[in-house]
Coordinates of C-alpha atoms and ligand atoms in Angstrom, one line a residue:
X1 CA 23.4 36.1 6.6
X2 CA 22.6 32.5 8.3
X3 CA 21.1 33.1 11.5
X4 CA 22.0 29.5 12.5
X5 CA 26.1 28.8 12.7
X6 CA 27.9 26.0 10.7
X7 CA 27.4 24.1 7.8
X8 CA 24.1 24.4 5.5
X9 CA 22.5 21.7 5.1
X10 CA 19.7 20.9 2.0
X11 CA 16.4 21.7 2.6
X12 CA 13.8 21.7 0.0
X13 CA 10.6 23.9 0.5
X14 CA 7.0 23.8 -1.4
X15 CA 6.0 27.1 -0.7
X16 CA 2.2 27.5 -2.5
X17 CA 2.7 30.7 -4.6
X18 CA -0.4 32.5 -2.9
X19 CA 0.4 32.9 0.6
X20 CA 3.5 31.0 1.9
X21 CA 5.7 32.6 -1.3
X22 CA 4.0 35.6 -0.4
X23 CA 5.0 35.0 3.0
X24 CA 8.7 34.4 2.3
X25 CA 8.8 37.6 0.3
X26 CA 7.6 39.8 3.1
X27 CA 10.3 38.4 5.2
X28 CA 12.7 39.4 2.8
X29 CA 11.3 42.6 2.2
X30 CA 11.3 43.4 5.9
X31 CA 15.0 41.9 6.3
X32 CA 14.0 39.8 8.9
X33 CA 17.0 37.4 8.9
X34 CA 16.5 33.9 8.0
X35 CA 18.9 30.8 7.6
X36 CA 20.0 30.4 3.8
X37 CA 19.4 26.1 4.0
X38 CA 16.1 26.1 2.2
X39 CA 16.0 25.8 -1.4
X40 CA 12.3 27.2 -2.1
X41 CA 10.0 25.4 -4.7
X42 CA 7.1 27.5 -5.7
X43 CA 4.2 25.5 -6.7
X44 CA 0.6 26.4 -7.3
X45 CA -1.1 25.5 -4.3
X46 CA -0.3 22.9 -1.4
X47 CA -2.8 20.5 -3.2
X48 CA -0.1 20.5 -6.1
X49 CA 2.3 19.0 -4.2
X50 CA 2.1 15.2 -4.2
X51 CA 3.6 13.1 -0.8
X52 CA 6.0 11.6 -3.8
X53 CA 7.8 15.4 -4.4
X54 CA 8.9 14.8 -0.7
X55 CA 10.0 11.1 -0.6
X56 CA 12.0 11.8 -3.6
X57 CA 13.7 15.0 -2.5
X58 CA 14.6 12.7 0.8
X59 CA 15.8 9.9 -1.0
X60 CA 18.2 12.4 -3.1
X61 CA 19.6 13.8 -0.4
X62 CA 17.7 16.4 1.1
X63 CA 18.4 16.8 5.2
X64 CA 14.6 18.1 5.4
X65 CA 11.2 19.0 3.9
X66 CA 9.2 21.6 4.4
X67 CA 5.7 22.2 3.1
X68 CA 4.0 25.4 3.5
X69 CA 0.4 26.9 1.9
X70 CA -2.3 29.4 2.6
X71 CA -4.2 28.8 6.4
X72 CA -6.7 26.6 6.4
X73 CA -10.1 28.8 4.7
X74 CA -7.9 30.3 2.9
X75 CA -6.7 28.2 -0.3
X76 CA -7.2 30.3 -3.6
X77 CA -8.8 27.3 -5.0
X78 CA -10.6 26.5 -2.1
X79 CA -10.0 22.9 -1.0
X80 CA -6.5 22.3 -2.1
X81 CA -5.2 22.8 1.4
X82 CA -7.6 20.7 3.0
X83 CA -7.0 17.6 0.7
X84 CA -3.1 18.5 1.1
X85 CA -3.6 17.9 5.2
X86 CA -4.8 14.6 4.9
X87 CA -2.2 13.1 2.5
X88 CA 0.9 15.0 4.1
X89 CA -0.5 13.4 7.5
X90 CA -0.5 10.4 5.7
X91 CA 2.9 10.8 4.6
X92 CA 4.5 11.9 8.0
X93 CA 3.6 8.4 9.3
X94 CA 5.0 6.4 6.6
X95 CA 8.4 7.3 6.2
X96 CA 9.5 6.0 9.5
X97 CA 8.8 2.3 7.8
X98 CA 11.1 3.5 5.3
X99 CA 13.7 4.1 7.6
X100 CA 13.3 8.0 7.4
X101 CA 13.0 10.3 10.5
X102 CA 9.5 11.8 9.9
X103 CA 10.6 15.0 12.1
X104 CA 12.6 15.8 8.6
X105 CA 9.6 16.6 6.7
X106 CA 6.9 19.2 8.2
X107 CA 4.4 20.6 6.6
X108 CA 2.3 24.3 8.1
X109 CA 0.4 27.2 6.8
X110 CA 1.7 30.7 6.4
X111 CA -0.2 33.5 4.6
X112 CA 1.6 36.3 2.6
X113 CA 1.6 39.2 5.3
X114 CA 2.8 36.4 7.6
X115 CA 6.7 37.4 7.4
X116 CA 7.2 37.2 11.2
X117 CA 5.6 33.9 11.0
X118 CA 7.6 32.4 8.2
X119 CA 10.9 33.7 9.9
X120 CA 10.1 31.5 13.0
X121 CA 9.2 28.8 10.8
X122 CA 11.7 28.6 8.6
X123 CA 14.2 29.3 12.1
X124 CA 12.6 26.3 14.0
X125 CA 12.5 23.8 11.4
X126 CA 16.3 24.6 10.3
X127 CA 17.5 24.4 13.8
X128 CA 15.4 21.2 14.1
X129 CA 17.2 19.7 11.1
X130 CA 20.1 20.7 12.1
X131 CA 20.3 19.1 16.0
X132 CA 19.2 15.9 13.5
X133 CA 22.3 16.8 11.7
X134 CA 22.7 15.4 7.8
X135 CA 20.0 12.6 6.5
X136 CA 21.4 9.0 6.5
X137 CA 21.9 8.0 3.0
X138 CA 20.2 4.6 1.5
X139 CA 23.3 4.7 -0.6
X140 CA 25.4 4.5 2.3
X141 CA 23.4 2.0 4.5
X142 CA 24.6 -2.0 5.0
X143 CA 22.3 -3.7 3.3
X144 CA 20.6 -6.3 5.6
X145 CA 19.2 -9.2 4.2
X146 CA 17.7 -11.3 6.8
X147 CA 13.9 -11.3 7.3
X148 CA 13.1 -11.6 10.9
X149 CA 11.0 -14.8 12.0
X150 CA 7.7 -13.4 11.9
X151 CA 5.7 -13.9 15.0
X152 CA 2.6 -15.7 13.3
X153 CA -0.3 -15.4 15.7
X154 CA -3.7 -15.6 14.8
X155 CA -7.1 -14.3 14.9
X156 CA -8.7 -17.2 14.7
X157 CA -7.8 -21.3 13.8
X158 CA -6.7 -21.4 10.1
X159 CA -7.6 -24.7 8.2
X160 CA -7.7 -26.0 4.9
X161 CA -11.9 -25.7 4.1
X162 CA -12.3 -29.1 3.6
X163 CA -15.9 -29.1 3.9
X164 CA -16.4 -26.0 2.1
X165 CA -19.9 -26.6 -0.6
X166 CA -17.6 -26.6 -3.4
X167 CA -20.7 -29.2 -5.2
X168 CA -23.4 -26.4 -4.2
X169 CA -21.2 -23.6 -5.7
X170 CA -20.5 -25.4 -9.1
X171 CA -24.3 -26.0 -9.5
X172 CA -24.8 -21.5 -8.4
X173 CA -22.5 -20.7 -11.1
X174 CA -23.7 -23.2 -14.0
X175 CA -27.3 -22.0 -13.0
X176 CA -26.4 -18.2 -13.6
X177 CA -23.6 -19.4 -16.3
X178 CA -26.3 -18.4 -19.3
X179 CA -26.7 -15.0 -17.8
X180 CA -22.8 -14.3 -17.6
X181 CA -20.0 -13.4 -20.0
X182 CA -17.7 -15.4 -17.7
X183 CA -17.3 -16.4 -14.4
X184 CA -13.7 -15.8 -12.8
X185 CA -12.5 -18.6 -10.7
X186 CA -9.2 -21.2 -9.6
X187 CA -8.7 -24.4 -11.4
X188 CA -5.7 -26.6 -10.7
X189 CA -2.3 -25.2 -12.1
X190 CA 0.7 -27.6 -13.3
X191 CA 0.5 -29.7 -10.5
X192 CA -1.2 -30.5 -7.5
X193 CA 0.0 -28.1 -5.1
X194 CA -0.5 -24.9 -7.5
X195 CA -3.6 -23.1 -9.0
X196 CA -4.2 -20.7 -11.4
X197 CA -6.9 -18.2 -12.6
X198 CA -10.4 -20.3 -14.2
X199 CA -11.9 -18.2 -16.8
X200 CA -16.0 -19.7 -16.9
X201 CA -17.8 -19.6 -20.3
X202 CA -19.1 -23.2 -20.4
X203 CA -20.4 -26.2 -18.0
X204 CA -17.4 -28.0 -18.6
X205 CA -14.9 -25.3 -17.6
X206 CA -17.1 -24.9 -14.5
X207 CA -16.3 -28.1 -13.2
X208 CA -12.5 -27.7 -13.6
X209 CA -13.3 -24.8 -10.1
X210 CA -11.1 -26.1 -7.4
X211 CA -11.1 -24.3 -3.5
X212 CA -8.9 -25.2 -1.1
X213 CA -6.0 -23.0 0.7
X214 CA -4.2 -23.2 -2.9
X215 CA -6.4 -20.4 -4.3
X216 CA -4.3 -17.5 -3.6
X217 CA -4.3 -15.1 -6.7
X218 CA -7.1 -12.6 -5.6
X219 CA -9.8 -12.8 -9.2
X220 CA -10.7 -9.2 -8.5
X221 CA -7.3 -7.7 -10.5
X222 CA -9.2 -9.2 -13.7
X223 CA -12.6 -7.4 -13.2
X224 CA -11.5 -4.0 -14.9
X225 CA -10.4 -5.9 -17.7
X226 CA -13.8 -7.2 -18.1
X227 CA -15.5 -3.4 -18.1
X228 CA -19.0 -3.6 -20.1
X229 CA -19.5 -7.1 -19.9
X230 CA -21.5 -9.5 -17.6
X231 CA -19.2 -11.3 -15.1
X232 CA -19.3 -13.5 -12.2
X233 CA -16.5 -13.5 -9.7
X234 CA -15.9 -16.3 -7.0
X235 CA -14.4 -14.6 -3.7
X236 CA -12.9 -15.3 -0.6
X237 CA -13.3 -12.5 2.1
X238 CA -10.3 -10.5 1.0
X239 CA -11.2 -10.7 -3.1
X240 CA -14.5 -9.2 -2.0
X241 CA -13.3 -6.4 -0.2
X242 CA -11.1 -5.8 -3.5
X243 CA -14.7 -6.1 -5.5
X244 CA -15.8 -3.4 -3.4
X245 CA -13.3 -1.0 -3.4
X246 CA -13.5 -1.3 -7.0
X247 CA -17.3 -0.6 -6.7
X248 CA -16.3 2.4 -4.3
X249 CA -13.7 4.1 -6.8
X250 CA -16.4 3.3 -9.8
X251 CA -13.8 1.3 -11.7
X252 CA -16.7 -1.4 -12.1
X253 CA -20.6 -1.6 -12.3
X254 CA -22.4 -3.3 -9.6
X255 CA -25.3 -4.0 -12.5
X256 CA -22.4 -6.0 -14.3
X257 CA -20.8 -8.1 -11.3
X258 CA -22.8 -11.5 -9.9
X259 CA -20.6 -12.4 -6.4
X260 CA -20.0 -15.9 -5.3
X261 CA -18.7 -16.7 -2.2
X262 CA -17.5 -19.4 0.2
X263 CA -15.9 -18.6 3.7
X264 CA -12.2 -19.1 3.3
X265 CA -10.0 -20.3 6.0
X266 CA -6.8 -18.9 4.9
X267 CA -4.4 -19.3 2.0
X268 CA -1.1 -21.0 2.2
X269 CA 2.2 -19.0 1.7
X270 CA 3.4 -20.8 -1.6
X271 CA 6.8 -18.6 -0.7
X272 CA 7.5 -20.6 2.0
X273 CA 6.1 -23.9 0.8
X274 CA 8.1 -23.7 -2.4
X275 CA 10.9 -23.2 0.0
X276 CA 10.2 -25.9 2.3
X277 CA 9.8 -28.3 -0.7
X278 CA 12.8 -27.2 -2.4
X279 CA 13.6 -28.3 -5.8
X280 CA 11.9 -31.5 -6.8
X281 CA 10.9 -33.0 -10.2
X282 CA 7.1 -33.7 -9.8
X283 CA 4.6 -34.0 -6.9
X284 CA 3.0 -37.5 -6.1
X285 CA 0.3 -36.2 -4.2
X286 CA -1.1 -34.2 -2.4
X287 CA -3.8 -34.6 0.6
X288 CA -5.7 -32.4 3.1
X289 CA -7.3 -32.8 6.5
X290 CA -8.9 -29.8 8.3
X291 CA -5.8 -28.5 9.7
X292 CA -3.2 -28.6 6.8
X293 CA -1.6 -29.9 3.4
X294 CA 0.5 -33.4 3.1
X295 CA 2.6 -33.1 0.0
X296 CA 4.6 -35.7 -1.4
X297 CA 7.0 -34.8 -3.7
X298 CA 9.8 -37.0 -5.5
X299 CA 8.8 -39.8 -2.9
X300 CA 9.6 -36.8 0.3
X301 CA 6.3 -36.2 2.3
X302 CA 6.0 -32.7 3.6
X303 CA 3.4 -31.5 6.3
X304 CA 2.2 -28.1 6.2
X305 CA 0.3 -27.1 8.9
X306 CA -2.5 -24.2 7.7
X307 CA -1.4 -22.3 11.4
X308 CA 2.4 -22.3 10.5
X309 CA 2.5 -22.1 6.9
X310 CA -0.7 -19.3 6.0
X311 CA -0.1 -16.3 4.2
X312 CA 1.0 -13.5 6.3
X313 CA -2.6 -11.6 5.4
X314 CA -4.2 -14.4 7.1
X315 CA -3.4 -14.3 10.4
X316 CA -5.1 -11.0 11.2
X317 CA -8.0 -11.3 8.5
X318 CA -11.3 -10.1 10.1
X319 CA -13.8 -11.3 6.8
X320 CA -13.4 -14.3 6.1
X321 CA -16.6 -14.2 4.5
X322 CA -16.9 -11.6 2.1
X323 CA -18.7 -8.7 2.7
X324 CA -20.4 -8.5 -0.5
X325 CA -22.3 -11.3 -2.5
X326 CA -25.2 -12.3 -4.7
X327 CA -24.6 -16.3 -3.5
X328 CA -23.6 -17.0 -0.4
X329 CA -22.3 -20.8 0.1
X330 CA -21.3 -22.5 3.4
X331 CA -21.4 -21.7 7.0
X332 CA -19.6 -17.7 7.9
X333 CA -16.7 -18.2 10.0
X334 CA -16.4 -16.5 13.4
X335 CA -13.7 -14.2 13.9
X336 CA -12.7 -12.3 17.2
X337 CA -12.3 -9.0 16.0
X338 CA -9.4 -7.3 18.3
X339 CA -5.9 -5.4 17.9
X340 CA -3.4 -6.5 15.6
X341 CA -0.3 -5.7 14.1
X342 CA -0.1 -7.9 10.8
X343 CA 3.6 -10.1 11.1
X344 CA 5.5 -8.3 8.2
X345 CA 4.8 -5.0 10.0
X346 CA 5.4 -6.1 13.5
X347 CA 8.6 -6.9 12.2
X348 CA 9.3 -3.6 11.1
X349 CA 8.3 -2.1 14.3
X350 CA 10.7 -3.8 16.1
X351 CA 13.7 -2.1 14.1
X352 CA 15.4 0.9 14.7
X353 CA 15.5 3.5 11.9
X354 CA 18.7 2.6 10.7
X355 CA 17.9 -1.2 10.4
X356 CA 14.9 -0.4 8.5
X357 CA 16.9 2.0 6.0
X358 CA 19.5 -1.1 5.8
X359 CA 16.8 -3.8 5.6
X360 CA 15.1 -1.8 2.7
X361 CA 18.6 -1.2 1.1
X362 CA 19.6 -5.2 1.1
X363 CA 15.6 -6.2 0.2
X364 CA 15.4 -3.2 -2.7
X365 CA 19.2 -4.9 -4.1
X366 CA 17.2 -8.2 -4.9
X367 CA 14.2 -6.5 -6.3
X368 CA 14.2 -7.1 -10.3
X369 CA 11.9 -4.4 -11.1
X370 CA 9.7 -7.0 -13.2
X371 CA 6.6 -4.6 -11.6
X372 CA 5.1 -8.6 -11.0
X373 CA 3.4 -6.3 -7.9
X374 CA 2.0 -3.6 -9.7
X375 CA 0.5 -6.0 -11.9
X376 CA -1.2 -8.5 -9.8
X377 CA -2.5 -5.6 -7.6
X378 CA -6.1 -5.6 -8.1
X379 CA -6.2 -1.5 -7.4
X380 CA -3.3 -0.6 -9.6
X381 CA -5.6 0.4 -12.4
X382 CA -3.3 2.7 -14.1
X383 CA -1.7 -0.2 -16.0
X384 CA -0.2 1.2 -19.5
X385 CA -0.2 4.8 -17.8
X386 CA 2.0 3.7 -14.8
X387 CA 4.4 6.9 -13.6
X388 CA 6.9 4.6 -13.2
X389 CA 7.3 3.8 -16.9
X390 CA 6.3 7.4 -18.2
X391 CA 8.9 9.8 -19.8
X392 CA 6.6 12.7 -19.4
X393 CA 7.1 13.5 -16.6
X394 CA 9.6 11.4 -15.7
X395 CA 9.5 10.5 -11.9
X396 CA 12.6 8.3 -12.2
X397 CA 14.9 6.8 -14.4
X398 CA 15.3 3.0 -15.5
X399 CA 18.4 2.6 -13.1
X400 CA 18.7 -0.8 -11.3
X401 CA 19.3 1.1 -8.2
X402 CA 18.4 0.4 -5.0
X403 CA 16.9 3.7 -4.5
X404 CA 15.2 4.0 -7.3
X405 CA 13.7 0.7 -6.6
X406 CA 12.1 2.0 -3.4
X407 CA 11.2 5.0 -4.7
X408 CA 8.9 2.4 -7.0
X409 CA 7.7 0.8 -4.0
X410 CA 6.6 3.8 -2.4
X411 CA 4.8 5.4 -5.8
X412 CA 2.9 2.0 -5.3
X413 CA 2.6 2.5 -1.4
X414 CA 1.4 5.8 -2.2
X415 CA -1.2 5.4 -4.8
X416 CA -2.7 2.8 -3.0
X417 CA -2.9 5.0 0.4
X418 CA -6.8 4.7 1.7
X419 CA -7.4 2.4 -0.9
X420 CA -5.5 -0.8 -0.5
X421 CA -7.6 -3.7 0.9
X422 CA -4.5 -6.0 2.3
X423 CA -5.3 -9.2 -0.2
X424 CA -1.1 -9.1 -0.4
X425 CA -1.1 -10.1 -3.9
X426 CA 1.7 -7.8 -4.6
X427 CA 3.8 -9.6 -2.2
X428 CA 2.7 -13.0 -3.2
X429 CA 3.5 -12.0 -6.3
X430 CA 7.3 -11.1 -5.5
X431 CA 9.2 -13.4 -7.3
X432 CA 12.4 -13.0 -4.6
X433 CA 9.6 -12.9 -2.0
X434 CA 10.8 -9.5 -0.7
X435 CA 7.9 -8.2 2.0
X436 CA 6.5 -4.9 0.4
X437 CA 2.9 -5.7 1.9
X438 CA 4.7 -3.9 5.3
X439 CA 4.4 -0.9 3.3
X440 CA 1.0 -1.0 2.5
X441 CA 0.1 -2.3 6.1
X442 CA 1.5 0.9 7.4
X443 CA -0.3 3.2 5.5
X444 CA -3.5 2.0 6.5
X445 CA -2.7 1.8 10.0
X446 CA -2.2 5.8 9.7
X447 CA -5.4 5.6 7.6
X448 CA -7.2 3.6 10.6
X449 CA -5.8 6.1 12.9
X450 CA -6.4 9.0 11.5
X451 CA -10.1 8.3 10.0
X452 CA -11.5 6.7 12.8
X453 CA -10.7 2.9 11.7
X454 CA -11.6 3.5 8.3
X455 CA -10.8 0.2 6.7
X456 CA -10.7 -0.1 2.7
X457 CA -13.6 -2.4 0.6
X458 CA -16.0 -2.6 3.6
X459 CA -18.5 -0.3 2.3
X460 CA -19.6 0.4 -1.6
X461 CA -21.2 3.9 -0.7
X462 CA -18.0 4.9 1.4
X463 CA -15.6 7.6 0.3
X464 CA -12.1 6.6 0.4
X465 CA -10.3 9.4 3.1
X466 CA -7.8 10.7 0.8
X467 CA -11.0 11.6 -1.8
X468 CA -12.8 14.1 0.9
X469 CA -11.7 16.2 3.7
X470 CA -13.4 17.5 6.5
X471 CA -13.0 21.7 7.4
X472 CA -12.0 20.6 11.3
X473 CA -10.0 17.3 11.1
X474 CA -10.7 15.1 14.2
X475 CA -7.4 13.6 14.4
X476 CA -5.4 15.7 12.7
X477 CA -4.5 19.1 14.7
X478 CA -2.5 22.0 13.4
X479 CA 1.1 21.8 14.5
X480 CA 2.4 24.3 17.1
X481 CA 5.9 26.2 16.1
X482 CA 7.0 26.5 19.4
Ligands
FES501 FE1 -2.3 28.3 -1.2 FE2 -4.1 26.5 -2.1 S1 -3.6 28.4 -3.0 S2 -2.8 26.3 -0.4

C-alpha cells in the first residue's frame, strides 16, 4: 500500500544486487510499508551503473533517480563503490546545466540487513520527488534560440602575435625534420583569413607553416592517428595541454612526440568573423597589427579587434605557453591567474532551470548530428567504436530528435568528465555554432571543485580523478537522510 497519498510518480532505482537489493528485500520481508513509485533496477554493483543510465532515464521521463550500493568498505568487488562516488558526484552537478533539478537524482548506500534504512530512504526521496512534483519534459519546453551576449572579459590583453619567431621555429622544425615522420602544423587554407592542418615531411612543406590568431584547429586530435611513428607537433598552450592528457591516458608515447611551441595570444572566433563578414566572393586582403585583424573582402574592410572577436576559450586561458615542449620559441606570456567563469558558462548561470531546458531544446533542434564535435575532439579516442553509433548496446536510436541529440551531447560531456582540456574544438567545430563547450566547462568546474582544482593536461604523471578514488573523499561527504 503507498505510504505517500496521490498519484505515483516514475522513479527508477539502481539497486547493486549485493546489499541495497538485499536491503529492499528485507524491507519487504519485514512489511515495512514503502511507497510503490520506484521501479527497481538490479545491477551488479554501483560501479556498473554509468552517470549515462541516469541522464537517460531523466530524459525519458523519469520524475527521479535513485542510486543505492553496499556502504562504503563494503563493495563485493571492492572498489566499485568508491569509483561510483566520484562520477555520481560528478553527475549531480551537471544536470542543473542541462536544465534538470539535480535534487531528482540521489545516490546513498544501504547494506542488505538495512531494511529500516532503505524504508526511510526510499520514504524521503519519494516525498522529496514528490513536493518537486512531475519532471519538466524537453519535449514539452519552448525552444529558445537566442544566445545571450556573452560578457567577454579577459585574463589578460589578447593580440594577434605579430612578433611571434615564426623564422626561428621554421629553422627548429627543418633541423629535427630528418629525425621525424612528420611534423603537424597550420598552413594557409582557401584564403587568407582561414587555415588548415600542415602535414611536415619535407623543407618545402615546412615553409608553407603560418601562426597568427588564424590557427584554431588544435593539431593534438591527429597525434593518435600517428601511433608508432616519430612526430613533431607545433602547439599553442591549449594543444599542449591536449598533448599531455594524451600522455596522461597513454594514448601516445612521449619517446615518439618532439613539442614545438610559441606563446599564443589567442585565436579568433571564425563563428563570429564569418558572421561579421557575411557572404562575400573572395577576400582582398588581409592585415594584422598587434591588437587585431583588417580584412577586406569584396572591396568591404572589416576590423576585428583580438579583445572582441577571440574565441570564447581565450578569454580565461591561464597557459598560453604550453606546458610541455622539447623547443621553446619566443617570450612566455604573463597571465594573472584568478577566478573565472568561462563566457558560454556564465551564460548559463545566469538562466533559470527552465530557460536552460528551453535553450537546450531550441540549440539541440539545429544540431545536424554530423558528430563534426566528436570528431575534432582531440580526446574522443573511441572513433569507429563511438556508443553513439553502436547497435550493441544500443544507447539511442538514429532519431533527429531533440532529445536524443542531447542525450549525444551529454555521452560526449560525460566521456570527457576529468579529461577534457577546454581547447573548444568541439564547438568551433559546430557547423550551426551551437555552444556545447558550456557543457564541458561545467564538468570540470565540478571536477576543480571537487578534486582540489584538478585541472586536465597540466601534469603527464597525474591521474585523471575519475581513474582513482580515495577511501575518505575530501569534498565529497556522505549524504544525511534526514
Ligand atoms: Fe555493492 Fe559494489 S557490490 S556496491
Amino acid at each position: 500500500m503507498p505510504v505517500l497519498n496521490g498519484k505515483e510518480l516514475r522513479i527508477v532505482g539502481f539497486l547493486c544486487n549485493w546489499c541495497s537489493y538485499g536491503g529492499a528485500d528485507t524491507a519487504g520481508v519485514a512489511r515495512a510499508g514503502q511507497p510503490t513509485d520506484l521501479r527497481i533496477i538490479r545491477v551488479p554493483c554501483s560501479g556498473r551503473i554509468d552517470p549515462l543510465f541516469i541522464v537517460k532515464a531523466l530524459l525519458n521521463g523519469a520524475d527521479g533517480v535513485l542510486v543505492s550500493g553496499c556502504h562504503p568498505r563494503d563493495c563485493h568487488y571492492s572498489a566499485g563503490n568508491y569509483y561510483a562516488r566520484r562520477r555520481l558526484e560528478v553527475l549531480k552537478q551537471f544536470l542543473p546545466v542541462l536544465g534538470i533539478d539535480d535534487r531528482r537524482f540521489e545516490y546513498t548506500w544501504v547494506s542488505a540487513s538495512e531494511g529500516q534504512r532503505w524504508q526511510h530512504v526510499v520514504t524521503t526521496f519519494t516525498d522529496r520527488i514528490h513536493k518537486l512534483g512531475p519532471a519538466p519534459r524537453l519535449e514539452d519546453a519552448e525552444p529558445l534560440l537566442k544566445i545571450a551576449d556573452m560578457a567577454l572579459t579577459s585574463l589578460r590583453p589578447l593580440g594577434t602575435g605579430q612578433n611571434a619567431a615564426l623564422d626561428d621555429l621554421k629553422a627548429a622544425i627543418k633541423a629535427k625534420l630528418p629525425e621525424l615522420d612528420c611534423v603537424i602544423g597550420w598552413q594557409q587554407g582557401y584564403d587568407a583569413a582561414h587555415t588548415v592542418p600542415l602535414f611536415m615531411r619535407t623543407p618545402e612543406d615546412v615553409d608553407k607553416l603560418v601562426w597568427g590568431p588564424f590557427n584554431v584547429n588544435n593539431p593534438a586530435t591527429y597525434l593518435p592517428s600517428f601511433k608508432g611513428k616519430k612526430v613533431g607537433i607545433v602547439v599553442k598552450g591549449c594543444d599542449s595541454r591536449s598533448v599531455v592528457e594524451l600522455l596522461q591516458e597513454n594514448l601516445i608515447k612521449r619517446e615518439d612526440v618532439t613539442i614545438f611551441a610559441m606563446p599564443c595570444q589567442g585565436t579568433l572566433d571564425m563563428a563570429r568573423v564569418n558572421q561579421e563578414l557575411g557572404r562575400y566572393s573572395a577576400i582582398d586582403s588581409v592585415s594584422y597589427d598587434e591588437a587585431g585583424v583588417t580584412i577586406v573582402a569584396d572591396g568591404k574592410e572589416h576590423r576585428f579587434c583580438m579583445n572582441d572577436y577571440a574565441q570564447g576559450k581565450c578569454y580565461g586561458c591561464t597557459t598560453p605557453s604550453a606546458v610541455l615542449a622539447d623547443t621553446r620559441l619566443g617570450t612566455p606570456e604573463a597571465v594573472q591567474p584568478g577566478a573565472y567563469t568561462p563566457p558560454e558558462l556564465a551564460m548559463l548561470d545566469a538562466m533559470t532551470l527552465e530557460e536552460r531546458l528551453s535553450f537546450w531544446k531550441g540549440q539541440m533542434e539545429r544540431c545536424l548530428r554530423c558528430y563534426a564535435c566528436r570528431n575534432a575532439c582531440p580526446m574522443c579516442v573511441c572513433r569507429d567504436y563511438c556508443i553513439a553509433e553502436s547497435r550493441e548496446p544500443q544507447w539511442m536510436t538514429q532519431e533527429a530528435t531533440a532529445k536524443e541529440k542531447l542525450f549525444f551531447q551529454t555521452i560526449h560531456a560525460m566521456h570527457l568528465a576529468g579529461r577534457c582540456t577546454g581547447c573548444g574544438e568541439c564547438q568551433r567545430a559546430c557547423p550551426v555554432g551551437i555552444p556545447i563547450l558550456a557543457l564541458r566547462q561545467q564538468i570540470a568546474r565540478a571536477v576543480a571543485q571537487l578534486f582540489d582544482g584538478y585541472k586536465p593536461g597540466l601534469d603527464p604523471e597525474a591521474v585523471p580523478p575519475l581513474l582513482g578514488y580515495e577511501l575518505e573523499e575530501k569534498n565529497i561527504h556522505e549524504r544525511e537522510w534526514k
